[in-house]
mmCIF file of C-alpha atoms in Angstrom:
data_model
loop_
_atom_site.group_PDB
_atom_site.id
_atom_site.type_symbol
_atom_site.label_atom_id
_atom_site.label_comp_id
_atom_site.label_asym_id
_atom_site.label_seq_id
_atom_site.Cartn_x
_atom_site.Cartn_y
_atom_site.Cartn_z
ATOM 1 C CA UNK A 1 0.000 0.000 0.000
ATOM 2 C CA UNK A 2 2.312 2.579 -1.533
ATOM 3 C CA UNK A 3 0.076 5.568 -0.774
ATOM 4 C CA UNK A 4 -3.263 5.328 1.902
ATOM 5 C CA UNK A 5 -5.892 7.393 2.615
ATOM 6 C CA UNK A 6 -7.896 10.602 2.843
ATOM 7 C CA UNK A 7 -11.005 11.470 1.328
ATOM 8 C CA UNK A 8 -12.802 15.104 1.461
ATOM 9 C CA UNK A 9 -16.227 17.001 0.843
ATOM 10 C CA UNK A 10 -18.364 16.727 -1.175
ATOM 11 C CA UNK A 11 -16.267 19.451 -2.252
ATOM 12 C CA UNK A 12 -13.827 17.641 -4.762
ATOM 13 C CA UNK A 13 -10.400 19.252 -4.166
ATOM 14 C CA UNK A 14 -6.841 18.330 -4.529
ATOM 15 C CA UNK A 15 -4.094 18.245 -1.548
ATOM 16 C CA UNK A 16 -0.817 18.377 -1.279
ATOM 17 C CA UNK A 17 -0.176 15.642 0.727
ATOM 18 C CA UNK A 18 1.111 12.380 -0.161
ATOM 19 C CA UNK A 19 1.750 9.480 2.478
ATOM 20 C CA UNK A 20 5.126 8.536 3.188
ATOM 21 C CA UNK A 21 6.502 6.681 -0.356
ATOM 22 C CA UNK A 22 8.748 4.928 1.909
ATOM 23 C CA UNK A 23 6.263 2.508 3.372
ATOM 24 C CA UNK A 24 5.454 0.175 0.509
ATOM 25 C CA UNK A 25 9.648 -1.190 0.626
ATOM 26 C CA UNK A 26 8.374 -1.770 4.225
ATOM 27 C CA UNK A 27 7.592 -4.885 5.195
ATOM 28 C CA UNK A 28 3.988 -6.397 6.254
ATOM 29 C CA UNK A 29 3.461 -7.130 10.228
ATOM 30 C CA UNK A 30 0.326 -8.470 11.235
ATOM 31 C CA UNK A 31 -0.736 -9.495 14.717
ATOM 32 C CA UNK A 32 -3.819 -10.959 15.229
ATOM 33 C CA UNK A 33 -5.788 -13.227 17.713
ATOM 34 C CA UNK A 34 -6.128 -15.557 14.615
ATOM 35 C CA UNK A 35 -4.831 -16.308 11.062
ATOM 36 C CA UNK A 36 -6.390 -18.599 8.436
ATOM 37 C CA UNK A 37 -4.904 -18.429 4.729
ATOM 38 C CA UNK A 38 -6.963 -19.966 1.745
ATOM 39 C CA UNK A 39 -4.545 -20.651 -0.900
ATOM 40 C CA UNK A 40 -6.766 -21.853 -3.596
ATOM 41 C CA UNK A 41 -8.686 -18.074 -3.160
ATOM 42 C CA UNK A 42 -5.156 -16.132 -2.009
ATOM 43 C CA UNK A 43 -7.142 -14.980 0.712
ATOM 44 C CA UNK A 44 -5.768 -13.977 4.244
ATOM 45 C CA UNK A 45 -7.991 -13.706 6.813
ATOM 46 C CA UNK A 46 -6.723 -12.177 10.450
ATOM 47 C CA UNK A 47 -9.220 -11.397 13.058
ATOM 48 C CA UNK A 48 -9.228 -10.297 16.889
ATOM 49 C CA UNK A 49 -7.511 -7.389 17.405
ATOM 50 C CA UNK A 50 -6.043 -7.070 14.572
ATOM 51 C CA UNK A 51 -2.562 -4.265 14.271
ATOM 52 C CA UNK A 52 -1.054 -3.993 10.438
ATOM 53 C CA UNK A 53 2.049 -2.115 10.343
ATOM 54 C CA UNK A 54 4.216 -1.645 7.375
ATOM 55 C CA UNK A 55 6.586 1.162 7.560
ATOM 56 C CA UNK A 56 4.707 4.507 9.129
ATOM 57 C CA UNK A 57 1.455 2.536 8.025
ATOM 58 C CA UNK A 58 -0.534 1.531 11.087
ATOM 59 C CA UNK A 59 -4.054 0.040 10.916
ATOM 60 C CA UNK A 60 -6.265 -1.118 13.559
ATOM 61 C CA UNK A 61 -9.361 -4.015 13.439
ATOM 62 C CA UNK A 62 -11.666 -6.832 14.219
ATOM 63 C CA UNK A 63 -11.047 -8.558 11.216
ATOM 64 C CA UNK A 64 -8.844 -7.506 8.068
ATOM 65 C CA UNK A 65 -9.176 -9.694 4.971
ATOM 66 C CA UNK A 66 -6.152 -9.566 2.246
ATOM 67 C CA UNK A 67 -6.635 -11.006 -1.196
ATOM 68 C CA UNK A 68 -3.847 -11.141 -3.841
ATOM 69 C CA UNK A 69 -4.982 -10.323 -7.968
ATOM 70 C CA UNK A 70 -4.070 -12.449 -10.129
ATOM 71 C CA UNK A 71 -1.757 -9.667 -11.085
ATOM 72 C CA UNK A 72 -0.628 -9.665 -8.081
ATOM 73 C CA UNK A 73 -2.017 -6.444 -6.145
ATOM 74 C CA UNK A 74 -3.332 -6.671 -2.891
ATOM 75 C CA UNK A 75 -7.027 -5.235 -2.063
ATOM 76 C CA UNK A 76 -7.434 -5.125 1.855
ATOM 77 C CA UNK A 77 -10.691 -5.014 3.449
ATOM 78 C CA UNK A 78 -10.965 -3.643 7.158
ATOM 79 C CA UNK A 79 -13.610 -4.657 9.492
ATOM 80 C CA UNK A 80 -14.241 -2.670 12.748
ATOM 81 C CA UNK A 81 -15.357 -4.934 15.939
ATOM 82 C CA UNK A 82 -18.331 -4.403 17.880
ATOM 83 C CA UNK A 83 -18.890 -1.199 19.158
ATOM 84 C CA UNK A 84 -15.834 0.357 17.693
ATOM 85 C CA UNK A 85 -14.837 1.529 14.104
ATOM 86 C CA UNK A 86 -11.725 0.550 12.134
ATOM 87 C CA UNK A 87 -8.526 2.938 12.208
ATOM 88 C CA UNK A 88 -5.459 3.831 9.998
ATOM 89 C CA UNK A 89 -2.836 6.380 10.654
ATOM 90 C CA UNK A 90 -0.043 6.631 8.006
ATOM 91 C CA UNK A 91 2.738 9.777 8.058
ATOM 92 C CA UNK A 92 2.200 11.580 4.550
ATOM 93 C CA UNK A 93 5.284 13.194 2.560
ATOM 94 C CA UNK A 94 6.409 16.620 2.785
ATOM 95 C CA UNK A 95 7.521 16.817 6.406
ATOM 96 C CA UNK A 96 8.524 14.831 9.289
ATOM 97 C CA UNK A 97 5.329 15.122 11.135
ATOM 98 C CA UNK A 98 2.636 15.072 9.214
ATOM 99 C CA UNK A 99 0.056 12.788 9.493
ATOM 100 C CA UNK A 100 -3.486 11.054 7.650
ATOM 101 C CA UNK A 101 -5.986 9.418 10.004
ATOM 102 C CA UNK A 102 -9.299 7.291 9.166
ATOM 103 C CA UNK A 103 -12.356 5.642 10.844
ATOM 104 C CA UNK A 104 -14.947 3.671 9.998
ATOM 105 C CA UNK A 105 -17.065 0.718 10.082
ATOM 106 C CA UNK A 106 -15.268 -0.575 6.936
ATOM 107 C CA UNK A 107 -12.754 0.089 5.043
ATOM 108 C CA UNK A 108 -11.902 -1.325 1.341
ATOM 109 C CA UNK A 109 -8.752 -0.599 -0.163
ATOM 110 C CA UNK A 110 -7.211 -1.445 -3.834
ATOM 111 C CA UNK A 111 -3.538 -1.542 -4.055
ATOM 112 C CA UNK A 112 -4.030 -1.541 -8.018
ATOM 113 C CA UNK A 113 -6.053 1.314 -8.554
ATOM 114 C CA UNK A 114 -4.892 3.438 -5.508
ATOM 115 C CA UNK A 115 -8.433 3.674 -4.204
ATOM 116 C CA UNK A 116 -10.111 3.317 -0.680
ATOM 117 C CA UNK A 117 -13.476 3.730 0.115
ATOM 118 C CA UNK A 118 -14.953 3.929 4.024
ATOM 119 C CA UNK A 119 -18.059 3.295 4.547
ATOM 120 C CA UNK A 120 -20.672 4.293 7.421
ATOM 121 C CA UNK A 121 -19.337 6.213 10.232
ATOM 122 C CA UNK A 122 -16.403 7.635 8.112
ATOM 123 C CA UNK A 123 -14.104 10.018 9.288
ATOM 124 C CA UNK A 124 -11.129 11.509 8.006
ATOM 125 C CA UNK A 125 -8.386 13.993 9.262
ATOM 126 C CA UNK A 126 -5.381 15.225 8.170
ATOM 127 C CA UNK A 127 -3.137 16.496 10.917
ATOM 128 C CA UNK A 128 0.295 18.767 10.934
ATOM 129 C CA UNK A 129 1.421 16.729 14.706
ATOM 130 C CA UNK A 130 -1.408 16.742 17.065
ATOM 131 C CA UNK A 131 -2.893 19.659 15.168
ATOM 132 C CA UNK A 132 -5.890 18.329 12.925
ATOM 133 C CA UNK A 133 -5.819 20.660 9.653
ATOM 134 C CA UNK A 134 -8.782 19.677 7.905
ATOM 135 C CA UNK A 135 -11.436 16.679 8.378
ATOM 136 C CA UNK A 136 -14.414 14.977 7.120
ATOM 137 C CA UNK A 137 -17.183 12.697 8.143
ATOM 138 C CA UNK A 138 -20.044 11.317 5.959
ATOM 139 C CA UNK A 139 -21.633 7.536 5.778
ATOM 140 C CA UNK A 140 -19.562 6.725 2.551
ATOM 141 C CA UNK A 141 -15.580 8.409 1.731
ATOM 142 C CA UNK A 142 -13.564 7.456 -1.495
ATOM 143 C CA UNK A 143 -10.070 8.910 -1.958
ATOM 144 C CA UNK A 144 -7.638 7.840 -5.175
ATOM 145 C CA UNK A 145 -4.309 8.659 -4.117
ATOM 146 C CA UNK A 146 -3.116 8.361 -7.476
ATOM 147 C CA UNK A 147 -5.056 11.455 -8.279
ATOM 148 C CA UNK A 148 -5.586 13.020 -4.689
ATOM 149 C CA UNK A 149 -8.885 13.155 -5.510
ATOM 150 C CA UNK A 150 -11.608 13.338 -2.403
ATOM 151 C CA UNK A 151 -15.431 12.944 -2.195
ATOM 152 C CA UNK A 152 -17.920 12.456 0.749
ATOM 153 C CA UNK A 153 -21.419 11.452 0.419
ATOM 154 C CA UNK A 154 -24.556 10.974 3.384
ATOM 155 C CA UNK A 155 -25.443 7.930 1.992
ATOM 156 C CA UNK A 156 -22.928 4.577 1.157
ATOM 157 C CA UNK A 157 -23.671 2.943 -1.913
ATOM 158 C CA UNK A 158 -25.351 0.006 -0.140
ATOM 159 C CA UNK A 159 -28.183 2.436 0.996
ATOM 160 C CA UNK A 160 -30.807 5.189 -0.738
ATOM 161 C CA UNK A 161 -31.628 7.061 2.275
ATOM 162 C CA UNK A 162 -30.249 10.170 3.239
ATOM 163 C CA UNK A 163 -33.117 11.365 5.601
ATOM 164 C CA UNK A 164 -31.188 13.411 8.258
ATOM 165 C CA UNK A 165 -27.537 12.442 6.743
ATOM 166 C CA UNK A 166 -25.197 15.496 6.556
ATOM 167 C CA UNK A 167 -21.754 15.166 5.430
ATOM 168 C CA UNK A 168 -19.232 17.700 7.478
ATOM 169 C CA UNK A 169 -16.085 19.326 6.197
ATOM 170 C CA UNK A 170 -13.797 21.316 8.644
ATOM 171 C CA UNK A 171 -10.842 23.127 6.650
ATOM 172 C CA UNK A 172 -8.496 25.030 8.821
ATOM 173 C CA UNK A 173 -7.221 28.353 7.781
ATOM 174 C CA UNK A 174 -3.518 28.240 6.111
ATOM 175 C CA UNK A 175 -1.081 30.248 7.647
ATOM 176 C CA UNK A 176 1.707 28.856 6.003
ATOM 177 C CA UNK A 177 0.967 26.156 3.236
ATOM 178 C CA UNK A 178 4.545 25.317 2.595
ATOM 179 C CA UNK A 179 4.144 23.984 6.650
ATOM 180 C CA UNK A 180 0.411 23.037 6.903
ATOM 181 C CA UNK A 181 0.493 20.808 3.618
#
């Protein structure tokens, strides 16, 4: 996972992040109450408390289900356990503390096309330290690294209602954009 996640507004607008290019040489770690690996499918399947970390990459589940293409990318999805939602953090490019953060009930992510998609309970939050700069919560995120691309909806595509669904953007004034990227 060369590049991970933010997604934005339904405002569509480009950042100037990137996360740290470093982390895909990184290798995989995966702890987990339990493993089982279907070869015939080249499906991995950890769950109970599931921590990924691969370079500055760290993800957090109840389950987390990796499947190989046959071209050999890797699409990850991330289940949250009960009660709680399903967490990344990964350190983006352009300075030493600068961070991307994620949340929600599930998480899908293709390694081929550079896309991840959260869906319900999504929340996302870019942060310069401790310092969030901007974030975003809807029921359904998408976010193509590839093009930095960002959207945010109130309703996932598993679902037609929207009935009392808001999406929220907060974007932080810039005082210094070379610092706050």
């Amino acid at each position: 996972m060369k590049r991970f996640l933010i997604l934005f507004a339904a405002v569509l607008f480009s950042s100037t992040g990137h996360t740290a290019d470093s982390d895909s040489a990184q290798p995989t770690k995966i702890e987990a109450d339990q493993m089982v690996y279907d070869n015939a499918k080249h499906m991995k399947t950890f769950t109970g408390n599931v921590v990924l970390t691969r370079g500055t990459l760290l993800i957090k589940a109840g389950k987390v289900v990796l499947v190989t293409t046959p071209a050999g990318f890797e699409e990850a999805t991330l289940y949250a356990a009960s009660g709680k939602l399903a967490s990344l953090r990964q350190q983006r490019d352009g300075g030493p503390d600068l961070w991307i953060e994620g949340e929600a009930e599930r998480i899908e992510y293709d390694g081929h096309t550079e896309v991840a998609k959260l869906f319900t309970k999504a929340h996302m939050r870019r942060l310069n330290g401790t310092r969030t700069t901007d974030e975003i919560s809807g029921e359904f995120i998408t976010y193509d690294s590839s093009t930095e691309m960002y959207s945010a909806k109130n309703n996932s595509p598993d679902s037609s209602s929207t009935e009392g669904k808001r999406v929220t953007a907060i974007i932080q004034p810039r005082v210094n954009s070379t610092k706050e990227q």
